[in-house]
Coordinates of C-alpha atoms in Angstrom, one line a residue:
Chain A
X1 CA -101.5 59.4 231.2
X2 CA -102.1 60.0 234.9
X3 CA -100.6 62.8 236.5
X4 CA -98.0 62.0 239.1
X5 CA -96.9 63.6 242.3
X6 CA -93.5 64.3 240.9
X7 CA -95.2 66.9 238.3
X8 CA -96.5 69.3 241.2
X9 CA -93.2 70.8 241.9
X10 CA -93.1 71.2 238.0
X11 CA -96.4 72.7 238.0
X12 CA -95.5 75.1 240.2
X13 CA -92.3 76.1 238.5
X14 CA -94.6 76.5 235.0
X15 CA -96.8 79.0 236.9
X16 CA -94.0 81.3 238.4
X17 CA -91.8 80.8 234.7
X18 CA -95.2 82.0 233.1
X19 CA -96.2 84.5 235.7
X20 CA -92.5 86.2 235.2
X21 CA -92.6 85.9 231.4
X22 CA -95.6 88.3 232.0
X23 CA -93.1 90.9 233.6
X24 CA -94.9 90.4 237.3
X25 CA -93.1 91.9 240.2
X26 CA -92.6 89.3 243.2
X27 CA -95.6 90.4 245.0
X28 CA -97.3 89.4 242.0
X29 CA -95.1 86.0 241.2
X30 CA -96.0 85.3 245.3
X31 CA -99.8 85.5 244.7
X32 CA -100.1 83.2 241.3
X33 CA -97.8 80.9 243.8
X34 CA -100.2 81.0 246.6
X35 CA -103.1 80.5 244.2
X36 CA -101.3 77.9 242.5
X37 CA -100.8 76.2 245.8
X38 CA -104.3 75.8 246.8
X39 CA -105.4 75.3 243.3
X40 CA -102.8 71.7 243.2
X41 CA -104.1 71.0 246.9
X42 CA -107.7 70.4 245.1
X43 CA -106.9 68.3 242.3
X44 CA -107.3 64.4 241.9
X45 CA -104.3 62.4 240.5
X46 CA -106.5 60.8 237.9
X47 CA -106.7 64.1 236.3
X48 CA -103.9 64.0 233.6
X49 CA -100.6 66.8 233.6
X50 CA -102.7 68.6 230.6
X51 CA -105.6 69.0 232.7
X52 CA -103.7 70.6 236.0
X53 CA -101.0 72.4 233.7
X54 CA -104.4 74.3 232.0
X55 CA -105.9 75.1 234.9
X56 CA -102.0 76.7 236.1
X57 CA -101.9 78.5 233.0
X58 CA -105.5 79.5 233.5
X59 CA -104.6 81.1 236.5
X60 CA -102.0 83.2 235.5
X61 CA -103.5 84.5 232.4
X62 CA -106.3 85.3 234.6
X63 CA -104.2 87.0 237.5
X64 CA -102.0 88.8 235.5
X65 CA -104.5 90.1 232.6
X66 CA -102.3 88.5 229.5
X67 CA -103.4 86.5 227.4
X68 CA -100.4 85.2 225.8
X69 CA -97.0 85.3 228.1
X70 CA -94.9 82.8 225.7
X71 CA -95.5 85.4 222.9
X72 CA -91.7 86.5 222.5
X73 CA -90.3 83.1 223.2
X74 CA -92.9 81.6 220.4
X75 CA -92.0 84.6 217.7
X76 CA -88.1 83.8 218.5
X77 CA -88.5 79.7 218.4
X78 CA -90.4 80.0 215.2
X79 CA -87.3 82.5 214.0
X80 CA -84.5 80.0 215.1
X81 CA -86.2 77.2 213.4
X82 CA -86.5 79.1 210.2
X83 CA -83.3 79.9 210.0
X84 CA -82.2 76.3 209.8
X85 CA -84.6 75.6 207.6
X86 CA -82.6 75.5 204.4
X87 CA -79.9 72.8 206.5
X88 CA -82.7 70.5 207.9
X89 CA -84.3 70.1 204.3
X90 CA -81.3 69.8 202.8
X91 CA -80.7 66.5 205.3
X92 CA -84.0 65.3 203.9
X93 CA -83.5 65.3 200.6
X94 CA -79.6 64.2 201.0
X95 CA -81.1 61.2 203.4
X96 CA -80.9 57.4 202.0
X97 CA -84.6 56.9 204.2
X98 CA -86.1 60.5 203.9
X99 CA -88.7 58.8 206.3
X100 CA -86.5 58.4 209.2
X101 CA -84.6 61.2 209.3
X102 CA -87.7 63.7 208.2
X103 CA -89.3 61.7 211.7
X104 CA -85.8 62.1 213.3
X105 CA -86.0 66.1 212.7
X106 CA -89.7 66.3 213.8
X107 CA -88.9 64.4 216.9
X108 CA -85.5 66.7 217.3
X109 CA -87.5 69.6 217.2
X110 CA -89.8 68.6 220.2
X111 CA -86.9 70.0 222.5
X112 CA -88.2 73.5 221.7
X113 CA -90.5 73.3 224.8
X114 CA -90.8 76.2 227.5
X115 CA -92.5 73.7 229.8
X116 CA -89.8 71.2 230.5
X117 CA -87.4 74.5 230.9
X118 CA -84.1 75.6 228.4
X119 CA -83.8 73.9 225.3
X120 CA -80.1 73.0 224.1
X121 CA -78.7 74.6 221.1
X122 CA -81.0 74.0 218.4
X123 CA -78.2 72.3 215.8
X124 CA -76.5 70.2 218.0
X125 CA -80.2 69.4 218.8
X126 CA -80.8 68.0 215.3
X127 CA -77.4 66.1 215.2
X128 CA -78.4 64.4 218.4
X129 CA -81.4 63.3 217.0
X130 CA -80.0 62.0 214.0
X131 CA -78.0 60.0 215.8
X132 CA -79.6 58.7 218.8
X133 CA -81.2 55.0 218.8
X134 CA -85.1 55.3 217.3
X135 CA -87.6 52.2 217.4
X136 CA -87.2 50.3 213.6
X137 CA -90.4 48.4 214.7
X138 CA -92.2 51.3 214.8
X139 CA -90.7 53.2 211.6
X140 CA -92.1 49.8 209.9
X141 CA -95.0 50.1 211.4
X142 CA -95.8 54.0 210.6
X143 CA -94.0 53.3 207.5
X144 CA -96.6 50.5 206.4
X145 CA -99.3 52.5 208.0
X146 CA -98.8 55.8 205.9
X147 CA -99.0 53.8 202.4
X148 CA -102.4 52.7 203.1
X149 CA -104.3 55.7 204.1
X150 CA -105.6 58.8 201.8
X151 CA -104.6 61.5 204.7
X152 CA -103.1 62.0 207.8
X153 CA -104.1 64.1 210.8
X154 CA -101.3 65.3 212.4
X155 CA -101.3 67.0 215.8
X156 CA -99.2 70.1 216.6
X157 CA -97.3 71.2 219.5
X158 CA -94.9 73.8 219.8
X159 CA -94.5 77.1 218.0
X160 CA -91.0 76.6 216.1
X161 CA -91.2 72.9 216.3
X162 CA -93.5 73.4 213.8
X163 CA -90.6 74.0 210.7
X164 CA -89.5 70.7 211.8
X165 CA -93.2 69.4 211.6
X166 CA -93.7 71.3 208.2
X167 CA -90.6 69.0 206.6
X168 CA -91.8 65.4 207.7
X169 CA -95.2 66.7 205.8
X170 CA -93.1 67.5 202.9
X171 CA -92.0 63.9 203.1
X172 CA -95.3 62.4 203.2
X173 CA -97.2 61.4 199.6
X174 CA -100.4 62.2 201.2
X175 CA -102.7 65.3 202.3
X176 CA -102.4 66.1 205.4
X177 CA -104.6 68.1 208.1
X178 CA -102.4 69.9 210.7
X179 CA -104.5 71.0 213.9
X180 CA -103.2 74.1 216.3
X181 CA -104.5 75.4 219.7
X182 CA -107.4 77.9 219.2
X183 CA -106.0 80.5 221.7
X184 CA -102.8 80.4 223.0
X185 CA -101.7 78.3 226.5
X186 CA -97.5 77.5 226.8
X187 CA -96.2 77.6 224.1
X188 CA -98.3 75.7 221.4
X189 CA -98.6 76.6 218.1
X190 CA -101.6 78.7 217.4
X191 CA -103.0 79.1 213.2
X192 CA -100.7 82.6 213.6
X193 CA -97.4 80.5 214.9
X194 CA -98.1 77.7 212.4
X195 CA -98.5 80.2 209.1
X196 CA -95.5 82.6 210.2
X197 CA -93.8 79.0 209.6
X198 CA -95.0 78.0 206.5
X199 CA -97.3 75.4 207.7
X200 CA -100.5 76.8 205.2
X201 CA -98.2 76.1 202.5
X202 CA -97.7 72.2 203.1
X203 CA -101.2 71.4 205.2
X204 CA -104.6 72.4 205.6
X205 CA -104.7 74.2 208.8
X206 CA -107.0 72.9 211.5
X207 CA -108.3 74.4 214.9
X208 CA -108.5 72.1 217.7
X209 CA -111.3 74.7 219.0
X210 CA -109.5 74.6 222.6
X211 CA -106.6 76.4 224.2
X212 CA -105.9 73.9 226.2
X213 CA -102.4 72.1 226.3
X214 CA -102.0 68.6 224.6
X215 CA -105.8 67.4 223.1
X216 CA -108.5 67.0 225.3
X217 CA -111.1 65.2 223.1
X218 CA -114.2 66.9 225.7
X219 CA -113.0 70.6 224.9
X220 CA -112.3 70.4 221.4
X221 CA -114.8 71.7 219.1
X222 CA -117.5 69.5 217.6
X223 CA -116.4 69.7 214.3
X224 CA -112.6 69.2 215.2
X225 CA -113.9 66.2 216.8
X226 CA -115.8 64.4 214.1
X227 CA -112.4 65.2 211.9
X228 CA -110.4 63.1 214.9
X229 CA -112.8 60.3 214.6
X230 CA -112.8 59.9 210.6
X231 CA -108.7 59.8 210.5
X232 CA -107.6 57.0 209.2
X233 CA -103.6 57.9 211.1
X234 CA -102.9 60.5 213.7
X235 CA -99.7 62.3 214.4
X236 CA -99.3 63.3 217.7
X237 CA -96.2 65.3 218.5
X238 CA -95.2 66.4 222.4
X239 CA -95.2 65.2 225.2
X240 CA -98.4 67.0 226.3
X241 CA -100.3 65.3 223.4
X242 CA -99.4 61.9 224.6
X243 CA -100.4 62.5 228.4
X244 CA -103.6 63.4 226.9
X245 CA -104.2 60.7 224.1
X246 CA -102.0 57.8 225.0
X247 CA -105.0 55.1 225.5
X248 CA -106.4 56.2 222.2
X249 CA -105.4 52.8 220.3
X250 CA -103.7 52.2 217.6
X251 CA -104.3 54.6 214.7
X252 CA -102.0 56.9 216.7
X253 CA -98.3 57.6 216.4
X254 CA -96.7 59.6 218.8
X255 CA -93.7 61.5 218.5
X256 CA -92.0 63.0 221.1
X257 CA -88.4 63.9 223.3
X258 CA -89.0 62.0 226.8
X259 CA -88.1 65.1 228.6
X260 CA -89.6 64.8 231.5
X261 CA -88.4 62.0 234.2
X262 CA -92.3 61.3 234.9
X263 CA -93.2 60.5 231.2
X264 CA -90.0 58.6 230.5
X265 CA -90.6 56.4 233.0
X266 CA -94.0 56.3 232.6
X267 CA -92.6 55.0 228.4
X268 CA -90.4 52.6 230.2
X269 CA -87.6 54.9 228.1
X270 CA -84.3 56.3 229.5
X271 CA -85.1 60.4 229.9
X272 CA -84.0 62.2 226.9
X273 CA -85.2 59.6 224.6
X274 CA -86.2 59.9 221.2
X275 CA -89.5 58.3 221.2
X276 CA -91.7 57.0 217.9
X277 CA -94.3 54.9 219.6
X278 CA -98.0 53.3 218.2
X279 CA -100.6 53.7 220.2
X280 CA -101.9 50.4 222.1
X281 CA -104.7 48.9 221.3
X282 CA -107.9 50.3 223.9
X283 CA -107.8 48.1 226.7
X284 CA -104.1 46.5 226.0
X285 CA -102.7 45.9 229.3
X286 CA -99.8 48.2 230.1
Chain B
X1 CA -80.3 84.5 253.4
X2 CA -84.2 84.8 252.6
X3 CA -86.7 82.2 250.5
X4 CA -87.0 82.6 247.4
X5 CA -89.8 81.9 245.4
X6 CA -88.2 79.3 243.4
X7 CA -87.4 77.5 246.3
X8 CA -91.3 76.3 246.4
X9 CA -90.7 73.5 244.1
X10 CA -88.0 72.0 246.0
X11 CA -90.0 71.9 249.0
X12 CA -92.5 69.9 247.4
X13 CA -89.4 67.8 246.1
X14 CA -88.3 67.6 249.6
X15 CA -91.4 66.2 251.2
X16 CA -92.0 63.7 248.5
X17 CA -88.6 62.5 249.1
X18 CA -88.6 61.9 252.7
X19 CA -91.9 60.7 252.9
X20 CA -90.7 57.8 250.1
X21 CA -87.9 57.0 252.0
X22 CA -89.6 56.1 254.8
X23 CA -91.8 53.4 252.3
X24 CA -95.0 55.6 252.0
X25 CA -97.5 54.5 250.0
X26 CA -99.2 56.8 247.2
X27 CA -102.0 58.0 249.2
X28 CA -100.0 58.8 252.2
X29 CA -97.7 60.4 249.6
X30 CA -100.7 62.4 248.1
X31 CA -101.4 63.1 251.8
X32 CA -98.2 64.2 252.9
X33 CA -97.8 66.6 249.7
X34 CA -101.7 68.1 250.2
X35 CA -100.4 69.0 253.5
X36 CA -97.1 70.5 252.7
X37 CA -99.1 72.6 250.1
X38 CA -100.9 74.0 252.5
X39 CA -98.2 74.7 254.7
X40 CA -96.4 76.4 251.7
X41 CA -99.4 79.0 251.6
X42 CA -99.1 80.2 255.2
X43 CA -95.6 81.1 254.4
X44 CA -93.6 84.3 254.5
X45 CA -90.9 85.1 252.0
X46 CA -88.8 86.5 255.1
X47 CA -88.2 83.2 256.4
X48 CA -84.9 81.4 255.9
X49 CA -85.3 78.2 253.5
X50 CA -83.6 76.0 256.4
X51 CA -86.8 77.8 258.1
X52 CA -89.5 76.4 255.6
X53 CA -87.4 72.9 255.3
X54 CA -87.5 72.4 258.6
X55 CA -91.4 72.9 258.8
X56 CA -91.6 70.6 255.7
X57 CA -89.3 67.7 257.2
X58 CA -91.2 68.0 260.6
X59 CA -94.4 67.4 259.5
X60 CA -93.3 64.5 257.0
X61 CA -91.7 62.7 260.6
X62 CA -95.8 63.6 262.2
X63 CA -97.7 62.3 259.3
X64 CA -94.8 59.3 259.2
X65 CA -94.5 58.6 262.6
X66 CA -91.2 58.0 261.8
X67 CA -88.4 59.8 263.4
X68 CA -85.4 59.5 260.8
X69 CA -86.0 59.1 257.4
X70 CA -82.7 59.7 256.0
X71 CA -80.8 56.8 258.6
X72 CA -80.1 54.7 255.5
X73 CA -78.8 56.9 253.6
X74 CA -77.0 58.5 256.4
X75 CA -75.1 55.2 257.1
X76 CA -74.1 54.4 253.5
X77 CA -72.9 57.7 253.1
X78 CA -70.1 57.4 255.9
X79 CA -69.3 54.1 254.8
X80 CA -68.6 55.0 251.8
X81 CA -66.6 58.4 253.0
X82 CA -64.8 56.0 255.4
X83 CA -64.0 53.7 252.7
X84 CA -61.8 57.0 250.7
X85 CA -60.4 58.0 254.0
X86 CA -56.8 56.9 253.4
X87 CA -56.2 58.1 249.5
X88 CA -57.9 61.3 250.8
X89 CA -55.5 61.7 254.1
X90 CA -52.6 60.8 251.6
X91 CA -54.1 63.8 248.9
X92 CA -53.7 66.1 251.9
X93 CA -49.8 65.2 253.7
X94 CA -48.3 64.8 250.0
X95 CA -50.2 68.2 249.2
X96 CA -48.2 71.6 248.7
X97 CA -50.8 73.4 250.1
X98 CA -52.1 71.3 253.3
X99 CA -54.2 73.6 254.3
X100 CA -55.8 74.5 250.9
X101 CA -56.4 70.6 249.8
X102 CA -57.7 70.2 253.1
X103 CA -60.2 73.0 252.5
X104 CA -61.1 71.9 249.1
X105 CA -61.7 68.6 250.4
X106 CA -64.4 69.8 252.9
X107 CA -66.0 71.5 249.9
X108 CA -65.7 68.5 248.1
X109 CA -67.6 66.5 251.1
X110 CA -70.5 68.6 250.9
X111 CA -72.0 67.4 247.5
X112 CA -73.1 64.5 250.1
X113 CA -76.8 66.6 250.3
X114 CA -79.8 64.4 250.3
X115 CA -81.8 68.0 250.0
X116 CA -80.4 68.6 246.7
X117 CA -80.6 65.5 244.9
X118 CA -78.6 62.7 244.1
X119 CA -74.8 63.3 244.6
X120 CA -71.9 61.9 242.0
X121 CA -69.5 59.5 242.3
X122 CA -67.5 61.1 245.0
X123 CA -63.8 60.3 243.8
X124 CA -64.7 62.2 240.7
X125 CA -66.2 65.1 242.9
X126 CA -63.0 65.3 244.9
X127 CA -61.1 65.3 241.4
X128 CA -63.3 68.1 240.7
X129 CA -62.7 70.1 243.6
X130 CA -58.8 70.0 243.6
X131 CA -59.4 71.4 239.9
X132 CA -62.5 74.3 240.3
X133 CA -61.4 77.9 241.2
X134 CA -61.2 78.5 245.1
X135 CA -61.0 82.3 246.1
X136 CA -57.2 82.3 246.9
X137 CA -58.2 85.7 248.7
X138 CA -60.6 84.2 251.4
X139 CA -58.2 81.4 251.4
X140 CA -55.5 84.0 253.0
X141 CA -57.8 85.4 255.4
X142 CA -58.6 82.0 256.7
X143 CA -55.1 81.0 256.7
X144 CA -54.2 84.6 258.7
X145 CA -57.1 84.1 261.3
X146 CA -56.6 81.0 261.9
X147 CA -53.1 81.5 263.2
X148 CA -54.6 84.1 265.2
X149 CA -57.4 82.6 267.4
X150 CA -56.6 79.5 270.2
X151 CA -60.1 77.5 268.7
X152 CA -62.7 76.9 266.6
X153 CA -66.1 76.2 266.2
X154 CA -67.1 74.3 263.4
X155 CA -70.7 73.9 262.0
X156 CA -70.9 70.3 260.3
X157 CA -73.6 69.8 257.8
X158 CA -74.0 66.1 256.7
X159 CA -73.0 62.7 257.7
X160 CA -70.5 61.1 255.4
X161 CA -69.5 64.7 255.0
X162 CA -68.5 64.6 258.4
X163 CA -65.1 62.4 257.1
X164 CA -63.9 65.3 254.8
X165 CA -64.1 67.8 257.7
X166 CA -62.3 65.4 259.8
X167 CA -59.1 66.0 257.0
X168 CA -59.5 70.0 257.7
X169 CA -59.6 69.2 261.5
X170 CA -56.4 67.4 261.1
X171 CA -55.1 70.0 259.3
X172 CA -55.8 72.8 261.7
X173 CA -52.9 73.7 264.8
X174 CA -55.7 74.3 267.1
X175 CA -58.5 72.6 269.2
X176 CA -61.9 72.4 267.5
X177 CA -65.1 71.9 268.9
X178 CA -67.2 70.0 266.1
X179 CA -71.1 71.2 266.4
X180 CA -73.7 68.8 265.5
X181 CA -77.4 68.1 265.4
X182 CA -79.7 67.1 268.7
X183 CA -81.8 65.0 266.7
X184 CA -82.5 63.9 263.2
X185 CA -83.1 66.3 260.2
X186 CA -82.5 65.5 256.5
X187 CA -79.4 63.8 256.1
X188 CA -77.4 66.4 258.6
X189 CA -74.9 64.7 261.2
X190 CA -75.7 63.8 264.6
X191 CA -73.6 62.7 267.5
X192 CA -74.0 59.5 266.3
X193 CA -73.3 60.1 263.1
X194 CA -70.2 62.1 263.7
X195 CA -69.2 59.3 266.1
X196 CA -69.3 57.0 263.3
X197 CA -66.8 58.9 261.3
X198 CA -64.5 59.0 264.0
X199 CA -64.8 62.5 264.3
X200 CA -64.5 62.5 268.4
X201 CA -60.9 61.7 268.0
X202 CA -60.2 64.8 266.7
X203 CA -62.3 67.4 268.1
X204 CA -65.0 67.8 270.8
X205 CA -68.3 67.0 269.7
X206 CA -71.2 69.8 270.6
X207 CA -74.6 69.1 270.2
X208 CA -76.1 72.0 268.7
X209 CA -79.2 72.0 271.1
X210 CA -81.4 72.4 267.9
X211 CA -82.8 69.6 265.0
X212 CA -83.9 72.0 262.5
X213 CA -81.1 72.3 259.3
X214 CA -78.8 74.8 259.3
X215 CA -77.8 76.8 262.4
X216 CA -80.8 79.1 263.8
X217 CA -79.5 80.4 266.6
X218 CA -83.1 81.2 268.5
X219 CA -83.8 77.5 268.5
X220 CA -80.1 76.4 269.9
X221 CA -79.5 75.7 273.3
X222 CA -79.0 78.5 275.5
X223 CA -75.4 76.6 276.3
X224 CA -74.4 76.3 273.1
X225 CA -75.0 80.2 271.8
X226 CA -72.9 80.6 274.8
X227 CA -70.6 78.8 273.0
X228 CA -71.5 80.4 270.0
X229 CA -71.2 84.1 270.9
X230 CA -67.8 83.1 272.4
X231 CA -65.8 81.8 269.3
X232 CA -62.9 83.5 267.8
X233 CA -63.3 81.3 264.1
X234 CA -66.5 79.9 263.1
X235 CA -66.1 77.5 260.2
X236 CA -69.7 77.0 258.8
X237 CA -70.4 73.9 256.4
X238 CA -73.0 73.8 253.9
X239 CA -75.8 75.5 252.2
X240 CA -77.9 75.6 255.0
X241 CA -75.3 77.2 257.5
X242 CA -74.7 80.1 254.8
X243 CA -78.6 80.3 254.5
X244 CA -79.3 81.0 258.1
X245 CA -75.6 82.8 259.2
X246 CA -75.1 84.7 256.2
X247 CA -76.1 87.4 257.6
X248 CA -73.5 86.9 260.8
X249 CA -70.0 88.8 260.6
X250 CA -66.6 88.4 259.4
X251 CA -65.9 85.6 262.0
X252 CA -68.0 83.2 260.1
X253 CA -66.1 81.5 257.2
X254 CA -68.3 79.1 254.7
X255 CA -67.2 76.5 253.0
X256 CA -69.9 74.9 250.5
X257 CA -70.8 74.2 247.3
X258 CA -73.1 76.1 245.5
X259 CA -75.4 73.2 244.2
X260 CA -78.6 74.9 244.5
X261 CA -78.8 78.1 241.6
X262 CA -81.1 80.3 244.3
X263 CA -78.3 80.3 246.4
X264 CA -75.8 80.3 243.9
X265 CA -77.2 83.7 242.5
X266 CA -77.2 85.2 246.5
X267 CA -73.7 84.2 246.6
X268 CA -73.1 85.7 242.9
X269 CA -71.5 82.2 241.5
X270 CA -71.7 80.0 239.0
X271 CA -74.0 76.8 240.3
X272 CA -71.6 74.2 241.7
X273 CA -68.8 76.3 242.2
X274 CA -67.2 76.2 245.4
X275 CA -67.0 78.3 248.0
X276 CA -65.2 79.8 250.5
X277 CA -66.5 82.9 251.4
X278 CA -65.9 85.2 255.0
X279 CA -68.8 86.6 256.5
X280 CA -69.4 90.0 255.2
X281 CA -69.4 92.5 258.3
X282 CA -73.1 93.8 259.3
X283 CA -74.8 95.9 258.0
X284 CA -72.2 95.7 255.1
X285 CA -74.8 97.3 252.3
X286 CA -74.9 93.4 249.6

């Protein structure tokens, strides 16, 4: 996807959220703005969100001399999540189409998302999702899809959503390869977030070999790439990972919360949206 | 009141906005944002945000050549104000309190704010302001000094707005002198506009001298801060009248809603409360 012009005033809230997370005084907060400033004033709208939200991130990391500013709110996400853990899987299992509602509570946990600002309490979170409208075309379609391939390669996003990620792998019959960030940017899940969840126990833990938000194919590793070409199905959670790999084609699910007005309408879904959506074939007019 | 940092991305917003409402394509868009980006960077935090805004909305109408982008909206807005001016003049002479549902009607006017974003239905926002909490405190001050001055001055903010402070004008025992805007800016009333909404029947309409939001007194005609100086009462509407008078004196009385959280947090309120607040006296340590 495209970036639009509605996402620079976001991109400009993400650097000064970021930039106070890091505990900078508003001298400080002023200069990542002014950097942040000239830094959108140079950048072409064909660039997707990823790609300028990296380069805001960037910045500020680089400004402020800290690597990781969504630290706490990862370790406290990843806390929350676990603590419901025991409720969620007990919907699972209780569930007449495990399926659906495991993909219902791995697209419910996609509100944990520091870019796209506070996330709604995290239970009334997971009733929403179970009872907001979801696309039975495209259940069908994963559904079908997921029977006739020997492993899946699903895409992370967020620290935290990942206990919500870990129990749609428990509900799927085959292995499944589960790829993090290599450094941390926002806050994605990192191979530290994804273990202190569990996520070693269910997956084999992959590195993307990039720290840069959603999946940009051109700065992953070598080796992560040849393991994107050879899946058979991908799992892409977030919004980020669909801005980056929505004209991918088909072998591609996404699953995501349409937080953001841009990417809703961008869906052709109401904001707020629980979205389970293929991937269109390459060159499939949109 | 100074800019705050966070008020960046609503400049952006701003400019976007009012360069789409006057039918801009995308690249004049992309122009249009580039430069208020760089416009943003040359700025000082001491600066008012009616100071910035102003900047912002100017250089929209250059690029645009167009002197008015908010007309349209300006005109459906009184219309549809006009169109609730009976059941809202019947609210006030069936009303206990005259005074005090006349007040909370003004507040109730100003959700009608094309700078903030799009406003509610309005009957449900004048249900809403009958109900909210209204310092009963500032109310009796207002109430005292009003009965102790032969006029007032009174700031409007936007058209369609303009109809609710008719009601308070009504209300009032004393002449009123109704300043306005000299020329288009945002969607704040002009002569034209308070013409429209019938508000020369009931006071004297006073061009401001000035077409920049709020009220900044160095750019006002030297006739009206003659006026100014003069008044026993100043009733100021709006976020943008408390943004660039908060600073003048117990005379000043504001009557706004707090729909923007920067100024919400100066002001120490929940967002969208409303408010009637009395200018502190100066130097008054905040």
């Amino acid at each position: 996807m495209r970036t639009y012009l509605d996402c620079y005033p976001c991109f400009l809230r993400q650097g000064l959220d970021a930039a106070r997370r890091l505990g900078a005084d508003e001298p400080q907060q002023k200069r990542v703005l002014d950097e942040v400033l000239e830094l959108l004033g140079r950048q072409q709208l064909r660039s997707s969100p990823p790609q300028i939200g990296d380069e805001v991130h960037r910045l500020v990391r680089r400004l402020l001399g800290d690597g990781d500013p969504y630290r706490e709110y990862k370790n406290s996400a990843t806390r929350a999540a676990l603590a419901l853990y025991p409720r969620l899987r007990a919907l699972v299992v209780q569930a007449k189409d495990r399926l659906e509602t495991a993909v219902r509570l791995a697209i419910a946990g996609n509100i944990i998302d520091a870019g796209t600002g506070p996330a709604g309490e995290l239970w009334a979170e997971v009733q929403r999702a179970l009872d907001l409208p979801l696309s039975s075309e495209a259940l069908a379609e994963l559904r079908g899809s997921l029977t006739a391939v020997r492993s899946v390669l699903y895409l992370a996003d967020n620290a935290g959503e990942t206990v919500f990620d870990r129990l749609l792998i428990e509900s799927l019959q085959v292995p499944v390869g589960y790829a993090v960030k290599a450094g941390p940017v926002l806050n994605d899940a990192t191979a530290a977030d994804a273990r202190a969840a569990g996520l070693h126990r269910v997956a084999r833990l992959l590195g993307t070999g990039s720290d840069s938000p959603g999946t940009m194919l051109e700065r992953c590793s070598p080796r992560f790439r040849a393991i994107y070409r050879k899946a058979e199905l991908v799992i892409a959670k977030g919004q980020a990972n669909y801005e980056t790999l929505s004209a991918e084609g088909p072998r591609l699910f996404f699953l995501l919360q349409a937080k953001c007005p841009v990417i809703a309408r961008d869906l052709g879904v109401p904001a707020g949206s629980l979205v389970l959506r293929r991937g269109e074939p390459r060159g499939a007019p949109r």
